[in-house]
Coordinates of C-alpha atoms in Angstrom, one line a residue:
X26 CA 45.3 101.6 11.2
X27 CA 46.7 102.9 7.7
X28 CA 46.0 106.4 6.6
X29 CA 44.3 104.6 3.7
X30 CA 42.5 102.8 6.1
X31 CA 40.9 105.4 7.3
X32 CA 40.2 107.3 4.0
X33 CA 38.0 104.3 3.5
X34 CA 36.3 104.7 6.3
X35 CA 35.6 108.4 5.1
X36 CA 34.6 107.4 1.5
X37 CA 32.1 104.6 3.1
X38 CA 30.5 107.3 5.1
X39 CA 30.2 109.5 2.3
X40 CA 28.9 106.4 0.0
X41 CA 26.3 105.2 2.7
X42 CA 25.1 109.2 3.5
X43 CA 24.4 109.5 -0.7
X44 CA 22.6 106.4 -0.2
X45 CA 20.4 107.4 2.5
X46 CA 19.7 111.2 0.4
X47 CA 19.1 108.7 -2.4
X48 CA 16.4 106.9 -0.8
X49 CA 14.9 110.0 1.2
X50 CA 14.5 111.7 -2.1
X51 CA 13.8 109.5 -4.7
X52 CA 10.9 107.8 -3.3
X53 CA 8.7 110.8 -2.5
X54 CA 9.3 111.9 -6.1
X55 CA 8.4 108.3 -7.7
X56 CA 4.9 108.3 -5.6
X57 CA 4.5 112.0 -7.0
X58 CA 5.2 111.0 -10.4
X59 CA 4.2 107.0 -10.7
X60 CA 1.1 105.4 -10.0
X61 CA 1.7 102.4 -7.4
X62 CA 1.3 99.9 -10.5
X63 CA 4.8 101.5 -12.5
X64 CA 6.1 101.6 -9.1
X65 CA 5.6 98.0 -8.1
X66 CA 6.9 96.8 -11.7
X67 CA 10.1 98.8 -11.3
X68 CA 10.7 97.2 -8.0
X69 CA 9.9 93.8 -9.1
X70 CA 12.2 94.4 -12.1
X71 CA 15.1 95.7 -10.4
X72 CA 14.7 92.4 -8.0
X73 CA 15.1 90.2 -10.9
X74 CA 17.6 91.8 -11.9
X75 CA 19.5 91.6 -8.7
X76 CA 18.4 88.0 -8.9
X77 CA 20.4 87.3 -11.9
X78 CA 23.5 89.0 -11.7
X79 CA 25.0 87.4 -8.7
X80 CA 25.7 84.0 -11.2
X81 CA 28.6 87.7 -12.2
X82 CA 28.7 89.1 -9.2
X83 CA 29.9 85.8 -7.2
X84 CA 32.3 85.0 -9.9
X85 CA 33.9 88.4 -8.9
X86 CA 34.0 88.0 -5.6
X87 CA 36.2 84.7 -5.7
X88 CA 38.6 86.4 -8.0
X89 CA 38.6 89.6 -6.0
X90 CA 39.5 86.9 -3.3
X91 CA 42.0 84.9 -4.7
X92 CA 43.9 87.9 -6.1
X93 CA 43.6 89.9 -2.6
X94 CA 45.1 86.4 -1.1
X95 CA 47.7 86.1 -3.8
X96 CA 49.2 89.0 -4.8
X97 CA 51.3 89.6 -2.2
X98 CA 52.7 86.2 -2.8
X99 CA 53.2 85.1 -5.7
X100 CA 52.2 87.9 -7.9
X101 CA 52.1 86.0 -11.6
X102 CA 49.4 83.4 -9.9
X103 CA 47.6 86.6 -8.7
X104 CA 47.6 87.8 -12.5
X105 CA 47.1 84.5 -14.2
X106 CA 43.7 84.9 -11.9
X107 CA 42.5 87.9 -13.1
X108 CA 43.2 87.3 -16.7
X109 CA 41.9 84.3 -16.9
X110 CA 38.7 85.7 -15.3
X111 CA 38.7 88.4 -17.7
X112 CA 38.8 85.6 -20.4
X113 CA 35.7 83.8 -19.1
X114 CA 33.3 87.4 -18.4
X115 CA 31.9 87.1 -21.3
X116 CA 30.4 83.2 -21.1
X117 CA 29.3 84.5 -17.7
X118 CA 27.6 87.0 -18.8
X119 CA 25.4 85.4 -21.8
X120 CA 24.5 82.9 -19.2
X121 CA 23.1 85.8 -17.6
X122 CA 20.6 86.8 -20.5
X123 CA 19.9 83.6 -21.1
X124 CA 18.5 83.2 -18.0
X125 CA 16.1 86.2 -18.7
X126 CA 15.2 84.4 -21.7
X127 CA 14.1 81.6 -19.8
X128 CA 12.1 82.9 -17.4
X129 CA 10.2 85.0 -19.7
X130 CA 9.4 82.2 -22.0
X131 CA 8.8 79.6 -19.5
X132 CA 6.9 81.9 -17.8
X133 CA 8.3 82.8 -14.1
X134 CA 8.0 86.3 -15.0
X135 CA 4.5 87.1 -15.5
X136 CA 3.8 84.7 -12.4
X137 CA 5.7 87.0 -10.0
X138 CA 3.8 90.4 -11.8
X139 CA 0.0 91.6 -12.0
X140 CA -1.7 90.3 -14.8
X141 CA -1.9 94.5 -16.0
X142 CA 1.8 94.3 -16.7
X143 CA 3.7 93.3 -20.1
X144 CA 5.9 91.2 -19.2
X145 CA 7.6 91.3 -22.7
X146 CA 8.8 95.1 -21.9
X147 CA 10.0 93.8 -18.5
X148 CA 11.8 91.3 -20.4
X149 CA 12.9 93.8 -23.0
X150 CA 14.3 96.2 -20.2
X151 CA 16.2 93.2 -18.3
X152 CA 17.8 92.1 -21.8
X153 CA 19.3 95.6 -21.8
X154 CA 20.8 95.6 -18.6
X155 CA 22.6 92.1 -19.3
X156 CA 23.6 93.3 -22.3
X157 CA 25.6 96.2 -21.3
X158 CA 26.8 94.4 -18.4
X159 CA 28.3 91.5 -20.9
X160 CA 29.7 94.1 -22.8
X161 CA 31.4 96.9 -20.1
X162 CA 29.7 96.4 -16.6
X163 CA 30.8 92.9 -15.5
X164 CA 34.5 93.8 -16.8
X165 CA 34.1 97.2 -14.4
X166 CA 33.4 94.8 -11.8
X167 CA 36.6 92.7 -12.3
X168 CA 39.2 95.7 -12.5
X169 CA 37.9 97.3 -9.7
X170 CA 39.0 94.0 -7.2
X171 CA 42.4 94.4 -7.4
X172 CA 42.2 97.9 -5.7
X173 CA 41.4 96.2 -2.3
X174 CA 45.0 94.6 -1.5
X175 CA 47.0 97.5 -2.3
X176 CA 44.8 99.9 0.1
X177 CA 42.8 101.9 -2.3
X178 CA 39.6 100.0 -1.2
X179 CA 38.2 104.2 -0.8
X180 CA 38.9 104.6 -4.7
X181 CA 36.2 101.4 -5.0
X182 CA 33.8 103.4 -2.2
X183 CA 34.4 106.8 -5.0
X184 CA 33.2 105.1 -8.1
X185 CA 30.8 103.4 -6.3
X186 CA 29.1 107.3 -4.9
X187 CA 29.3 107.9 -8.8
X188 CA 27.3 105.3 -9.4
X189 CA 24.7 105.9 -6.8
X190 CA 24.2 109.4 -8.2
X191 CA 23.9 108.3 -11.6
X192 CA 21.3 105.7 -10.6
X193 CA 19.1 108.6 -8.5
X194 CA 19.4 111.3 -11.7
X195 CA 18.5 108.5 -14.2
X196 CA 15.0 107.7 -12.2
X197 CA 14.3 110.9 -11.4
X198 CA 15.0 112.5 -14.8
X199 CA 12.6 108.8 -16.0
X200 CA 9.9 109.5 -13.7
X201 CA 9.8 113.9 -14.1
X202 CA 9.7 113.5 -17.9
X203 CA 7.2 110.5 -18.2
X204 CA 9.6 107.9 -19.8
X205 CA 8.3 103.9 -19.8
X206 CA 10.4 101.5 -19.3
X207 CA 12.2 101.2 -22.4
X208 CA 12.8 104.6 -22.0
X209 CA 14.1 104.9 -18.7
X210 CA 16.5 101.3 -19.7
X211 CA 18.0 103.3 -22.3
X212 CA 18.9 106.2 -20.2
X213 CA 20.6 104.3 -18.0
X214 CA 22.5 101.7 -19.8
X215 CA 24.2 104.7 -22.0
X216 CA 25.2 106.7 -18.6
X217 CA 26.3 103.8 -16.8
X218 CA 28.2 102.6 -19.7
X219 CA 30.2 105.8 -19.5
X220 CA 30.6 105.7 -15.5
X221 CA 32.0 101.9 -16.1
X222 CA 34.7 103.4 -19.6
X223 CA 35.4 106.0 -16.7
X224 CA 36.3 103.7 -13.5
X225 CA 38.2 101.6 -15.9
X226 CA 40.3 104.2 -17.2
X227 CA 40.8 105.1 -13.5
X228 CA 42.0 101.8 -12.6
X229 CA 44.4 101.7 -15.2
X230 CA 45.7 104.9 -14.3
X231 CA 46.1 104.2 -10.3
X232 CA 47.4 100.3 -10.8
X233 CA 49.2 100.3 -14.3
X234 CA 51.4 97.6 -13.9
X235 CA 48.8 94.9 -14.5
X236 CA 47.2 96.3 -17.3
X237 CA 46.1 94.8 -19.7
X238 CA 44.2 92.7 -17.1
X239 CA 43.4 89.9 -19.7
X240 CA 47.0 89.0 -20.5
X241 CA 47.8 86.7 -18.5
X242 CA 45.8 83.1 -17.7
X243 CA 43.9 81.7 -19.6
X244 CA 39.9 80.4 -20.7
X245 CA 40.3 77.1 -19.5
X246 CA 41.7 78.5 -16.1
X247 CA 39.0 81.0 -16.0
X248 CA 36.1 78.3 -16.4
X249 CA 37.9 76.4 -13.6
X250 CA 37.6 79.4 -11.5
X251 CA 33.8 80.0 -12.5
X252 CA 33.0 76.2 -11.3
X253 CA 35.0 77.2 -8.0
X254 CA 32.9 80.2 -7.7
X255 CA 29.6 78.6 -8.2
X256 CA 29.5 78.0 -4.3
X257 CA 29.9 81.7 -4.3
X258 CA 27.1 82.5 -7.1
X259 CA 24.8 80.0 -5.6
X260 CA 25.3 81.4 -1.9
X261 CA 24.7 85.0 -3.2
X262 CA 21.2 83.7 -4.8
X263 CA 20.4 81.9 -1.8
X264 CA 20.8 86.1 0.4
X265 CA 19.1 87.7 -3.0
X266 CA 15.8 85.3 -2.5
X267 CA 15.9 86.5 1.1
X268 CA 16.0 90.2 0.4
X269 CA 14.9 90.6 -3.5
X270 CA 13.4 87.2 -3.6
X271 CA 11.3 88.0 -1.0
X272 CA 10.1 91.0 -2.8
X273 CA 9.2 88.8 -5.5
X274 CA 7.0 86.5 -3.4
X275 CA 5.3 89.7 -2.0
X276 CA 4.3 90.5 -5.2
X277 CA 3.1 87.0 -6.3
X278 CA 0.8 86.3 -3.5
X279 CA -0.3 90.4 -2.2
X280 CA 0.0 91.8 -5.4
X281 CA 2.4 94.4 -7.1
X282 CA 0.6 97.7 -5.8
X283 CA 1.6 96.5 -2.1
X284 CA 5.3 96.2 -3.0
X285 CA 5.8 100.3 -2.9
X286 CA 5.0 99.9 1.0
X287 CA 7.8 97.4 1.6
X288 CA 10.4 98.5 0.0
X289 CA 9.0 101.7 1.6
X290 CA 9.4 100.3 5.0
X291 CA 12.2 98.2 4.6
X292 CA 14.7 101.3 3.2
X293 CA 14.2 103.2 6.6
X294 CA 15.0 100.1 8.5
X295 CA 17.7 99.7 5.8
X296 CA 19.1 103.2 6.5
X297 CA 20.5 101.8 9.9
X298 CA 22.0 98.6 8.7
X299 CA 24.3 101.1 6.2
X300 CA 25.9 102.4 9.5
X301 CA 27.2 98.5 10.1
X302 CA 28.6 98.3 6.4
X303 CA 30.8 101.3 7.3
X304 CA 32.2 99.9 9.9
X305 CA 32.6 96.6 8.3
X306 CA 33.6 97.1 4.4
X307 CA 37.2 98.3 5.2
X308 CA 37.6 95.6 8.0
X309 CA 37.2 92.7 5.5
X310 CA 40.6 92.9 3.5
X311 CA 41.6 93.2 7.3
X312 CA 40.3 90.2 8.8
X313 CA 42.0 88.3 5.9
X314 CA 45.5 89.5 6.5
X315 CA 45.0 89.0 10.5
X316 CA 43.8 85.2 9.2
X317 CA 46.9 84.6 6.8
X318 CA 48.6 85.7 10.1
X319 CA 47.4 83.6 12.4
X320 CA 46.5 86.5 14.2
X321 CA 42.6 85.2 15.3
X322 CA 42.8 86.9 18.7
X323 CA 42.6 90.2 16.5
X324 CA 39.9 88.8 14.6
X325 CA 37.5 88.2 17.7
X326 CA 38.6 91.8 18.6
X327 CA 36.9 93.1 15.2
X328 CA 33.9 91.0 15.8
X329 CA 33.8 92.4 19.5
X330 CA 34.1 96.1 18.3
X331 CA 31.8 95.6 15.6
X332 CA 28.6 94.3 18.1
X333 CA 29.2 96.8 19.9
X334 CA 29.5 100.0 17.7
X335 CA 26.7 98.8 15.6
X336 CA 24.5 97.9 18.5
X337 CA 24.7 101.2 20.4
X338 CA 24.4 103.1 16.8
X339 CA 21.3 100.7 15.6
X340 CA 19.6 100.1 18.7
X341 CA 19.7 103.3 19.7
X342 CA 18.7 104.7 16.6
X343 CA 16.0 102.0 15.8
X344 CA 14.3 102.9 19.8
X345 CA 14.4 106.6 19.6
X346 CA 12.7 106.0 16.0
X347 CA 9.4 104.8 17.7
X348 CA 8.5 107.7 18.8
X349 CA 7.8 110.0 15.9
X350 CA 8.7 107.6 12.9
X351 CA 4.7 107.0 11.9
X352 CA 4.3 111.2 11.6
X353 CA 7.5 110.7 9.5
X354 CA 6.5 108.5 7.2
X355 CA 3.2 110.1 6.6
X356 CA 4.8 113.3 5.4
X357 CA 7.7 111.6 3.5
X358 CA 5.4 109.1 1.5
X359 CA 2.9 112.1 1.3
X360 CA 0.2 110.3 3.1
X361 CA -0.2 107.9 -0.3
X362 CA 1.2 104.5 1.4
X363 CA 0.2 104.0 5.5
X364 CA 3.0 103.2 7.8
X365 CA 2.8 99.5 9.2
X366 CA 4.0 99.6 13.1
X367 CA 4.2 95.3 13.2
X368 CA 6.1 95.4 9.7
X369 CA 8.7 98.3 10.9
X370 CA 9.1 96.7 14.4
X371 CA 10.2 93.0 12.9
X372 CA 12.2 94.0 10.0
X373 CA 14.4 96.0 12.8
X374 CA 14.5 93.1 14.7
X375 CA 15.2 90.8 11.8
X376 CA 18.0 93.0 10.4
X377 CA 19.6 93.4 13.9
X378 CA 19.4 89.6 14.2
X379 CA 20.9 89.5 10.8
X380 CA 23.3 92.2 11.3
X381 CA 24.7 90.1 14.1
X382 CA 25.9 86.9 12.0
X383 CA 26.8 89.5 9.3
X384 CA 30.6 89.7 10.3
X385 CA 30.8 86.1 10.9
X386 CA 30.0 85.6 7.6
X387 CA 31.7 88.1 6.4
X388 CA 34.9 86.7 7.8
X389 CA 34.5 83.0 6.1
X390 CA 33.8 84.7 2.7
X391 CA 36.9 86.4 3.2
X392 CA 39.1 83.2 3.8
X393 CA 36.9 81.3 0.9
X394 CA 35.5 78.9 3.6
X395 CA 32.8 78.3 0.7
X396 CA 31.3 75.0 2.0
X397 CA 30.4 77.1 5.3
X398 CA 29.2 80.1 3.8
X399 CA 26.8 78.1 0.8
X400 CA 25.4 76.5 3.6
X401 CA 24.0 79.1 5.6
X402 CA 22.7 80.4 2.7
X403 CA 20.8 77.4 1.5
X404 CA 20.2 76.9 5.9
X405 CA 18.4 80.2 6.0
X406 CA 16.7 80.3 2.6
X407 CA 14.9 76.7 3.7
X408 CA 14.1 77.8 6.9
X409 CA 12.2 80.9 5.3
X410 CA 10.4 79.4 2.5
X411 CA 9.3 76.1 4.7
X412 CA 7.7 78.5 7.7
X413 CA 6.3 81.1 5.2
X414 CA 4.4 78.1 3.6
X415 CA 3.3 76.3 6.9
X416 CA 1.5 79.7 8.0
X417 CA 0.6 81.1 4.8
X418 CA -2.6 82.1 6.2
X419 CA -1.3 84.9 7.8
X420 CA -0.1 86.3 4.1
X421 CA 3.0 89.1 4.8
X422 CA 3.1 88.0 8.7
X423 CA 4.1 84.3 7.3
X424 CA 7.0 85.7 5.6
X425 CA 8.2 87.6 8.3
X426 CA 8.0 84.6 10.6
X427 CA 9.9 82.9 8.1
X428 CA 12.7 86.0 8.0
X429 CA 12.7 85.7 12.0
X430 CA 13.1 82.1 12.7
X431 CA 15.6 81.0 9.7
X432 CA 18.1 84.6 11.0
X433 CA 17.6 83.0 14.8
X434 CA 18.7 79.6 14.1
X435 CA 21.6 80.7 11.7
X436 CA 22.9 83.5 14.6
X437 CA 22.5 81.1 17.6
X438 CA 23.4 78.1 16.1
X439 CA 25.0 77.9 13.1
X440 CA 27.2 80.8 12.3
X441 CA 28.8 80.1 16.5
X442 CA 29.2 76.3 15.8
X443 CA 31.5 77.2 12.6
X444 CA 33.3 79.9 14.9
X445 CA 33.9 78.0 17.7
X446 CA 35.7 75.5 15.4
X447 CA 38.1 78.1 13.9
X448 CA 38.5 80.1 17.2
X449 CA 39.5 78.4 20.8
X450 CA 36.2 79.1 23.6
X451 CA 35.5 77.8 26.9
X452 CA 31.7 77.5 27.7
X453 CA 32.1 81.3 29.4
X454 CA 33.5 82.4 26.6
X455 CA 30.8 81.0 23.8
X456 CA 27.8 82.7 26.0
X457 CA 29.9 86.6 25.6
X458 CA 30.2 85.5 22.2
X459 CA 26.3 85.3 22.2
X460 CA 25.5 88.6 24.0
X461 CA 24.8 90.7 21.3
X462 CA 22.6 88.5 19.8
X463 CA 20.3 88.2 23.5
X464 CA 20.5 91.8 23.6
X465 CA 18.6 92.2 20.2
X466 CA 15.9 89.4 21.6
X467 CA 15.5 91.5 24.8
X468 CA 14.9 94.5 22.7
X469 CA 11.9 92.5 20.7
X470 CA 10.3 91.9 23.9
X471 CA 10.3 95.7 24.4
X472 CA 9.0 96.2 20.9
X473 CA 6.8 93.9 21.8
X474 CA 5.7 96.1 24.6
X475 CA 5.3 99.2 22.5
X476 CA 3.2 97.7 20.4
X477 CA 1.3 96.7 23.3
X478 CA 1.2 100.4 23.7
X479 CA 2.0 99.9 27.5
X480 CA 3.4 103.7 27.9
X481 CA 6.7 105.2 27.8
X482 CA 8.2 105.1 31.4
X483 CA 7.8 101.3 31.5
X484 CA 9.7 101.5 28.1
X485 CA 12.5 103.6 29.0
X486 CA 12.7 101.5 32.5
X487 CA 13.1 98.3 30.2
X488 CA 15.5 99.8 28.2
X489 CA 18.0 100.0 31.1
X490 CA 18.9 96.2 30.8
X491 CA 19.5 96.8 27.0
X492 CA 22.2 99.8 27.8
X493 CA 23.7 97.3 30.6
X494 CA 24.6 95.1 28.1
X495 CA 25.9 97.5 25.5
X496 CA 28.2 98.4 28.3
X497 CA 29.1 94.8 29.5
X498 CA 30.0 94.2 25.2
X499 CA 32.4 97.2 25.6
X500 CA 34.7 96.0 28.2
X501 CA 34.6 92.3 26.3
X502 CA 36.6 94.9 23.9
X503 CA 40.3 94.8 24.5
X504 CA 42.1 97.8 25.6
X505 CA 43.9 98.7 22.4
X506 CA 40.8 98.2 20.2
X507 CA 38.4 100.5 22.3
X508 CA 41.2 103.4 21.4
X509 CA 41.3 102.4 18.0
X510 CA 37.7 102.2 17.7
X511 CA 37.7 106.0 19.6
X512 CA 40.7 107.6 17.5
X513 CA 38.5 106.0 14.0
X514 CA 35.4 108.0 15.0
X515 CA 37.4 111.2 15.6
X516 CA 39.7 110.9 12.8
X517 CA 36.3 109.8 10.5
X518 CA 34.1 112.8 12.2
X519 CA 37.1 115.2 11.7
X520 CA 37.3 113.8 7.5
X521 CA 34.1 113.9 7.1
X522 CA 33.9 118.1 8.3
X523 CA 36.9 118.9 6.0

């Protein structure tokens, strides 16, 4: 692994421990400050707005793509790409606030709120957001892609820490001072605009040859590429409704004031699945290259060492959490939202279901396999919605019934049948390829258990068929990989203390 390589690493670590502080810190102070009504509309707001921008966000990611997979090629095709996408930002991004528009006059909005809250002001706030986005944001977005390919994915990882920050000071300065939410939008379009003149001044600086980034290419090249993208933008909307969209249907049908104690719950669990994106964000430019290589056998490595880092780190971490994560919550939330053992239990067993398929999918989005990866998309969003609906009845349970059996039959189906295709198995070799994904159903059973409340020496004596797994996933791992998975830990550990 590259020196930069491993400064990536570092950065990621760095990124993912603001996050966690960001999260620890800033929702005690909100319930101090904001009644669970505010709350619940900022939530709600910020979902929509997550909602929205992937129609951008996608669009980069193709580019980021296609540039990553040309540049080191034919360089003028990589920069006819990015200028022509630099062209087209701006369509992109009026289609954006025209979509707010329509779902605040057609009504969507207010459907997914209380009736207590204006929905004109959450319109008003959302406009905001698209609007500096259309003028500085999305462009931040662009510049920042052609980092990856030249190693100085960590500089991406740095901005991004700046951005993190920014976000925290911006709602905590909102929520100490008593701004509304026009108040609070203001705030942060003006520093983010600043942070987004600031990263592309830095990229200028680092990469000046291919500045100015819109000269080359062209508008009708650029719309060519947005149509290419939409598989992109559509598969992104398809994993927002699963993680903001269900937020949104939370709030429709058990009302905004219960939305604090999800997103409560779910940034705990959350905290884990961070630990997997560390491991995984600088592999990505590398699983490309091994691809353009024809190097698959190194591929499957990554996907080995990846199980099995991030199921020793998040089942391990997740198990130990049972036993004083209740207390925790109590005194972190300040005894003002009550902790939910059935909610905690499945979204950990949902995310380490999810977290499974995660690299899979990570890996076809890196070689533009788009067919595949708008599929599972659409796969898991049906799944969810058609299950939630059949048991509505049993209101939040329904949805995560939904959550659980769409993740099941995209891990143990269809993410394997599109990997098996690309990489040569025998029948011995598909069932390793599925023993990370057992091991996660064997630990439900022994949350199961727990809930159960069947005592802790039968737990721990369960447990031992979990850790004989782990183990078995480690010598799966070839020889080379298992030291360059131990010399990345030391070398991150020993960055990290500098």
């Amino acid at each position: 692994m590259s020196k930069k390589l491993f400064k990536s690493f570092g950065y990621k670590a760095i990124h993912i421990i603001a996050l966690v502080l960001n999260s620890i810190l800033l929702i005690p102070i909100l319930l101090k400050y904001w009644d669970l009504k505010l709350y619940g509309a900022w939530i709600a707001l910020y979902s929509f707005f997550n909602l929205i921008q992937v129609l951008g966000l996608g669009h980069s990611v193709f580019v980021g793509n296609e540039f990553n997979r040309l540049v080191h090629k034919n360089k003028e095709k990589a920069k006819i790409a990015l200028g022509s996408a630099f062209r087209v930002n701006f369509l992109v991004s009026f289609l954006e606030l025209a979509i707010v528009a329509f779902i605040y006059f057609t009504g969507i909005l207010s459907f997914f709120l209380d009736e207590e809250i204006d929905s004109s002001i959450v319109a008003t706030v959302l406009s905001m957001f698209f609007i500096y986005r259309m003028i500085i944001g999305s462009y931040r977005g662009l510049a920042v892609k052609i980092l990856n390919p030249f190693g100085y994915i960590y500089k991406a990882f740095q901005f991004a820490l700046y951005e993190s920050i920014i976000e925290f000071l911006v709602l905590v300065i909102a929520a100490i001072v008593g701004l509304d939410l026009i108040g609070l939008a203001i705030l942060w379009v003006i520093l983010k605009s600043l942070l987004s003149l600031f990263v592309l001044l830095q990229v200028r600086k680092i990469l000046p040859e291919y500045f100015p980034w819109w000269k080359y290419g062209s508008l009708k090249n650029g719309i060519k590429n947005f149509r290419i993208s939409s598989s992109f933008a559509t598969s992104n909307f398809l994993d927002r409704l699963s993680n903001d969209g269900l937020v949104l249907i939370v709030s429709a049908f058990a009302g905004t004031t219960i939305l604090p104690l999800f997103a409560a719950t779910k940034t705990i669990v959350n905290f884990g699945l961070k630990l997997s994106e560390l491991y995984l964000s600088p592999l990505a430019p590398e699983m490309i290259i091994f691809y353009a290589r024809d190097q698959k056998t190194k591929i499957l490595d990554v996907f080995k060492s990846f199980w099995f880092v991030t199921g020793v780190l998040l089942i391990g971490g997740y198990t130990i959490s049972l036993f004083f994560i209740e207390d925790l919550f109590t005194l972190w939330t300040h005894g003002k939202l009550e902790f939910n053992l059935v909610l905690y239990s499945a979204l950990i067993i949902i995310l380490l279901i999810q977290n499974y398929g995660k690299i899979i999918t990570t890996f076809f989005t890196g070689i533009n396999k788009t067919n595949i990866v708008l599929l599972t998309s659409i796969i898991r969003i049906f799944l969810l919605f058609t299950v939630a609906f059949l048991f509505k009845e049993l209101g939040l349970y329904a949805i995560l019934l939904g959550l659980f059996i769409s993740e099941v039959c995209i891990s143990l189906f269809w993410l394997p049948y599109n990997a098996f295709t690309v990489f040569e198995y025998s029948t011995a070799g598909k069932a390793k390829f599925l023993i990370n994904f057992f091991t996660v159903l064997l630990l439900g059973v022994l949350y199961y258990f727990n809930y159960m409340g069947i005592g802790v020496f039968p737990l721990i004596v369960f447990f031992l068929p979990i850790v004989a797994m782990l183990f078995y996933q480690y010598t799966l791992i070839s020889k080379n990989t298992r030291g360059m998975v131990t010399r990345s830990f030391k070398k991150l550990i020993t960055f990290a203390a500098k």
